[in-house]
PDB file of C-alpha atoms in Angstrom:
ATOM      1  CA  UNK S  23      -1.460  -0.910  18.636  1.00 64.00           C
ATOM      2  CA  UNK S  24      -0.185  -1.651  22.169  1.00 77.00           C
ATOM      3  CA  UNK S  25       2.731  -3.939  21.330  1.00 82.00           C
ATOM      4  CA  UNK S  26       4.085  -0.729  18.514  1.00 81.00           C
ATOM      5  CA  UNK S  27       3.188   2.123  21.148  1.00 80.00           C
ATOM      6  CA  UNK S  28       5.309  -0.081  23.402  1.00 84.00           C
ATOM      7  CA  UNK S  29       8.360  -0.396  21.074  1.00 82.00           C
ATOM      8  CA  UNK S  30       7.797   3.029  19.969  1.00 81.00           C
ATOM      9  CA  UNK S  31       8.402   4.229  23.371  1.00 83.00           C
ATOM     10  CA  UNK S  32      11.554   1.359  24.260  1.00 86.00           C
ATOM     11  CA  UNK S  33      13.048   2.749  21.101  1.00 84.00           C
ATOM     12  CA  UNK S  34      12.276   6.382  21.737  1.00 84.00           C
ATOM     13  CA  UNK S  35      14.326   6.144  24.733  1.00 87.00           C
ATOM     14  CA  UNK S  36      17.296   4.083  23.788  1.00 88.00           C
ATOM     15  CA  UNK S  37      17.353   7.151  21.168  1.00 85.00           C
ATOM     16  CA  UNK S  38      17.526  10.022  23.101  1.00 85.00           C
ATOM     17  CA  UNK S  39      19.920   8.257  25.411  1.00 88.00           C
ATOM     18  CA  UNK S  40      22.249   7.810  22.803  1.00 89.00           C
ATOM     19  CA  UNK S  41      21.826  10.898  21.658  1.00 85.00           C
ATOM     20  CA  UNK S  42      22.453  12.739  24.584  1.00 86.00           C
ATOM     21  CA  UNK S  43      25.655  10.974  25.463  1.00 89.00           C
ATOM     22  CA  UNK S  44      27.055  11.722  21.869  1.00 88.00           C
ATOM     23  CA  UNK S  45      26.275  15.530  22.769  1.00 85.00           C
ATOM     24  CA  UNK S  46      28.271  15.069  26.088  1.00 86.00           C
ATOM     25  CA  UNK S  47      30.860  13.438  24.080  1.00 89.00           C
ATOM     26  CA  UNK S  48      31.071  17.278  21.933  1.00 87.00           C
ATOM     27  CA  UNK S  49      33.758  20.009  22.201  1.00 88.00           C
ATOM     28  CA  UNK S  50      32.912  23.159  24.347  1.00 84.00           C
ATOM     29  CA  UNK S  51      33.598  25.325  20.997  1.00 85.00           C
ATOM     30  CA  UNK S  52      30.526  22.888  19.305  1.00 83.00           C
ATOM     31  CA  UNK S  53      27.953  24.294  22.298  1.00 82.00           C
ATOM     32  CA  UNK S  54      29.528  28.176  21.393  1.00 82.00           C
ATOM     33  CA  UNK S  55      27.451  27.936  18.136  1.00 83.00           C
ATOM     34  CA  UNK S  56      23.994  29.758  18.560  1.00 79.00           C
ATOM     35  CA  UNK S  57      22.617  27.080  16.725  1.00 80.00           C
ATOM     36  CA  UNK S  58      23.751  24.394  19.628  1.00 80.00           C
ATOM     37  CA  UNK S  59      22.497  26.611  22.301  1.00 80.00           C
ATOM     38  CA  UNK S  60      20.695  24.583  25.379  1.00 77.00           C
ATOM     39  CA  UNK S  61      17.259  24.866  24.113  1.00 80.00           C
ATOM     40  CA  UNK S  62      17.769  24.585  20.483  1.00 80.00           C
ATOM     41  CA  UNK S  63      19.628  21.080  22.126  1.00 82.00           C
ATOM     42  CA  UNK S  64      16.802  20.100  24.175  1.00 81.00           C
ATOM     43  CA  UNK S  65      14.247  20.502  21.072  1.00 80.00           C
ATOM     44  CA  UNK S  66      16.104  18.661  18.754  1.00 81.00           C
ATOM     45  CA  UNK S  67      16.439  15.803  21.702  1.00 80.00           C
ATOM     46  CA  UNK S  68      12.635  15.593  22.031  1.00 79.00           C
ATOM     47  CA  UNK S  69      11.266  16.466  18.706  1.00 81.00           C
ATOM     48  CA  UNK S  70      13.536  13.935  16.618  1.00 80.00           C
ATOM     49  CA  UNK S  71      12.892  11.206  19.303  1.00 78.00           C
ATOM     50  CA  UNK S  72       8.994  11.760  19.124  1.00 79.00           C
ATOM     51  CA  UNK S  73       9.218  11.699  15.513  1.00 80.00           C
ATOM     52  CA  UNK S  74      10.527   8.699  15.127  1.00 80.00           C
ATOM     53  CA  UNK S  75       8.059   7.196  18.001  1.00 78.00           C
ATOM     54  CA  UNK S  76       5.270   8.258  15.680  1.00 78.00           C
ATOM     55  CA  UNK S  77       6.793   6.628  12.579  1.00 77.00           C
ATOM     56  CA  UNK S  78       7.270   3.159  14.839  1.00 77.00           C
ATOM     57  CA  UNK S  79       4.053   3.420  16.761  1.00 75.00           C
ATOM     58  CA  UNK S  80       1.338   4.588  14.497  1.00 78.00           C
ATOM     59  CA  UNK S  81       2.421   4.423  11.034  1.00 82.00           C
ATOM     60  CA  UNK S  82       3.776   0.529  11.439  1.00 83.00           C
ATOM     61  CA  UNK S  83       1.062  -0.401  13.372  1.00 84.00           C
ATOM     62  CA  UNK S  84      -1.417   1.089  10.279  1.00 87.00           C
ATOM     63  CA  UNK S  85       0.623  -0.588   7.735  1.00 87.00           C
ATOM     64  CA  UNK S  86       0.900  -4.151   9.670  1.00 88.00           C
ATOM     65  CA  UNK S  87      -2.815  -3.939   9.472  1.00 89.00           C
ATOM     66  CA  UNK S  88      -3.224  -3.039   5.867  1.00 90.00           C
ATOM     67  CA  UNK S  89      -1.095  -5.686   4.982  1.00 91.00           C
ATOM     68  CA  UNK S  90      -2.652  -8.044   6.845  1.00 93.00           C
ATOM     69  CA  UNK S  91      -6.101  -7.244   5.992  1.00 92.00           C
ATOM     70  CA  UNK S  92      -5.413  -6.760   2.552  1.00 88.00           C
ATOM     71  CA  UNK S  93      -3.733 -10.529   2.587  1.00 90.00           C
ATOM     72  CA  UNK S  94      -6.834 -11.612   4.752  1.00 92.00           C
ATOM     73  CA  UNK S  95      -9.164 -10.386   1.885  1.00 88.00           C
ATOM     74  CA  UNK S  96      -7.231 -11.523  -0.963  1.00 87.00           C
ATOM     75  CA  UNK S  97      -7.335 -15.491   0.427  1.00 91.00           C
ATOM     76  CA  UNK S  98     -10.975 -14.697   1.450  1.00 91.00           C
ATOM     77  CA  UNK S  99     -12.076 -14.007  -1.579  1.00 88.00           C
ATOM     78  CA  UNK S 100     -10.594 -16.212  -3.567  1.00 88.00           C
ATOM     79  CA  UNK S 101     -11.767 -19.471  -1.930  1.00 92.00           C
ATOM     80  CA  UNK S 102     -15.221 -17.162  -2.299  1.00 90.00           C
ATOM     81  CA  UNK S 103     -14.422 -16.061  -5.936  1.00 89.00           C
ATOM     82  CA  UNK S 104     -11.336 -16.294  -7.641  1.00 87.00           C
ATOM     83  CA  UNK S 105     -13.060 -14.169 -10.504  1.00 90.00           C
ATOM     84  CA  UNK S 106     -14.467 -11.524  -8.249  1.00 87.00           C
ATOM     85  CA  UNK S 107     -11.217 -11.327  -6.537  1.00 87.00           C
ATOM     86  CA  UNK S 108      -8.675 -10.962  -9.782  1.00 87.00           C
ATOM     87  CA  UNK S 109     -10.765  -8.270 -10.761  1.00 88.00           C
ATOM     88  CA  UNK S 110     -10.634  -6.363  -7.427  1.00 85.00           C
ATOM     89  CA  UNK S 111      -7.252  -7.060  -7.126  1.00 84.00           C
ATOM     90  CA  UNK S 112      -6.454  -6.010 -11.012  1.00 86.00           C
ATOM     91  CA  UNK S 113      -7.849  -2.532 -10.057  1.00 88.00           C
ATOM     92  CA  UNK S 114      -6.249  -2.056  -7.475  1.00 86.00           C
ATOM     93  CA  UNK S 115      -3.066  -3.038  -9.139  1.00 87.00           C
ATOM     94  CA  UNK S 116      -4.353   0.065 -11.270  1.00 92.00           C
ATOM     95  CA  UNK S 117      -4.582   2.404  -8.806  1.00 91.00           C
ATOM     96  CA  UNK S 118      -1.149   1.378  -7.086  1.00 90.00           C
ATOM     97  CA  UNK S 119       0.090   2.340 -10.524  1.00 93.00           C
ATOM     98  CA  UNK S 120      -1.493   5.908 -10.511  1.00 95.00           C
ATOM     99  CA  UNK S 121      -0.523   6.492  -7.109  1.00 93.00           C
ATOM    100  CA  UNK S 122       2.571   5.767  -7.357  1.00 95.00           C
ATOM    101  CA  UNK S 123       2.470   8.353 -10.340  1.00 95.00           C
ATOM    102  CA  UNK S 124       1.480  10.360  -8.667  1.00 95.00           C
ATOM    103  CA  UNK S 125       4.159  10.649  -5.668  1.00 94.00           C
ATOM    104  CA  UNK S 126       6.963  10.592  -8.325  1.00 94.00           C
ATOM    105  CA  UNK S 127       4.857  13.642  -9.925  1.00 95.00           C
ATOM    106  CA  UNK S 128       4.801  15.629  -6.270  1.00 93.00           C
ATOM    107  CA  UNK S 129       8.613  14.998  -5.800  1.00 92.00           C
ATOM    108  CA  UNK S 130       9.794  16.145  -8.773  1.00 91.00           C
ATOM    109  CA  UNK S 131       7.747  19.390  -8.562  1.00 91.00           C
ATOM    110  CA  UNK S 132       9.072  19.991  -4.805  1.00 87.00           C
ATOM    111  CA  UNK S 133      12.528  19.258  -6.686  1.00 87.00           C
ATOM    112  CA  UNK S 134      11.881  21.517  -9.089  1.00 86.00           C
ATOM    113  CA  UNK S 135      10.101  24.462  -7.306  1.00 84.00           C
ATOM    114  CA  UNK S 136      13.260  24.059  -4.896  1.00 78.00           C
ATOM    115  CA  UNK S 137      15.831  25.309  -7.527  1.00 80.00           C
ATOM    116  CA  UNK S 138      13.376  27.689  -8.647  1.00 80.00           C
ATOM    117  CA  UNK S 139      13.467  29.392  -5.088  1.00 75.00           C
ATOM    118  CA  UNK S 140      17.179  29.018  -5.171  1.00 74.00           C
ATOM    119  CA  UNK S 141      17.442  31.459  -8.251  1.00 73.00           C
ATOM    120  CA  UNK S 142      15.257  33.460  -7.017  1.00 71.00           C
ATOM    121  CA  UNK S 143      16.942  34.515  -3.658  1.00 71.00           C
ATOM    122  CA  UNK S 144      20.130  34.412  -6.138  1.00 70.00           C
ATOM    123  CA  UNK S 145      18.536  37.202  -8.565  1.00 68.00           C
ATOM    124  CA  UNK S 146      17.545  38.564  -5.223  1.00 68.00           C
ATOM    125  CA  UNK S 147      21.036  39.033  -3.766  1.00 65.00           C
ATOM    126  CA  UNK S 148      22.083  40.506  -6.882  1.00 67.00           C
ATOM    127  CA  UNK S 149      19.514  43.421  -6.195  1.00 66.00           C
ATOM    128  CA  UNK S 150      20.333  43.959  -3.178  1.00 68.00           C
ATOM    129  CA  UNK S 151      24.326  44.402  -4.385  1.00 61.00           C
ATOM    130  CA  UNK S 152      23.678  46.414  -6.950  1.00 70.00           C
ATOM    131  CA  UNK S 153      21.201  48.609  -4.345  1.00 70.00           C
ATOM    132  CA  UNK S 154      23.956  49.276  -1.946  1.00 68.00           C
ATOM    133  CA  UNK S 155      26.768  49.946  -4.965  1.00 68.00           C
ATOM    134  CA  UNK S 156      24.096  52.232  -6.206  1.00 73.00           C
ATOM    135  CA  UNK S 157      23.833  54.269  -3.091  1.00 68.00           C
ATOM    136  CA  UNK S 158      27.507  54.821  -2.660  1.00 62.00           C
ATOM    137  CA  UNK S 159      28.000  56.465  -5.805  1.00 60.00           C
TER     138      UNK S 159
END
């Protein structure tokens, strides 16, 4: 995990850096906006950087070692028992299957509940119109 927590960090930095000297590189009028105010600037600078340190340092260094282990196992257990090992191997080719499944089944709802809230808060801004006409006459 060292070696990833290292990069992690090396890349973290070279990030924010960059980052930073595009903001410098900005307008006055862009740091008018409320919504590039000094500490909405600063969060985004640290939050976005640590987010992608977490992505390089933990979640490579976790999938290096699946994949390695997982390769590991396979060769192991085929000089062991190529018969054992298809049939591990073919259910787990199963379950890959049904995972994947199911992650195309989550994103689709999240789609689909998305435009749902969408015309909702559309219906809902219709009320409210129709509220205030309603109380001026």
């Amino acid at each position: 995990y060292t070696a990833f927590a290292i990069a992690g960090s090396k890349l973290t930095k070279r990030i924010r850096s960059k980052a930073f000297a595009c903001l410098l590189r900005q307008e006055v009028a862009y740091f008018d906006r409320p919504e590039n105010s000094s500490g909405a600037i600063c969060v985004r600078l640290s939050s976005d950087a640590l987010a992608i340190r977490e992505m390089i340092g933990t979640r490579l260094s976790i999938i290096c070692q699946i994949l390695a282990m997982s390769v590991f196992g396979f060769l192991f257990g085929y000089i062991l028992s190529w018969q054992l090992t298809l049939i591990v191997f073919g259910n787990l080719f199963i379950v890959s299957v049904a995972t994947y499944g199911d992650v195309s089944l989550r994103i689709w709802l999240d789609q689909q509940s998305g435009q749902i809230v969408e015309r909702a808060s559309t219906v809902s801004a219709i009320f409210t119109l129709t509220s205030f006409y309603c109380r001026e006459n």
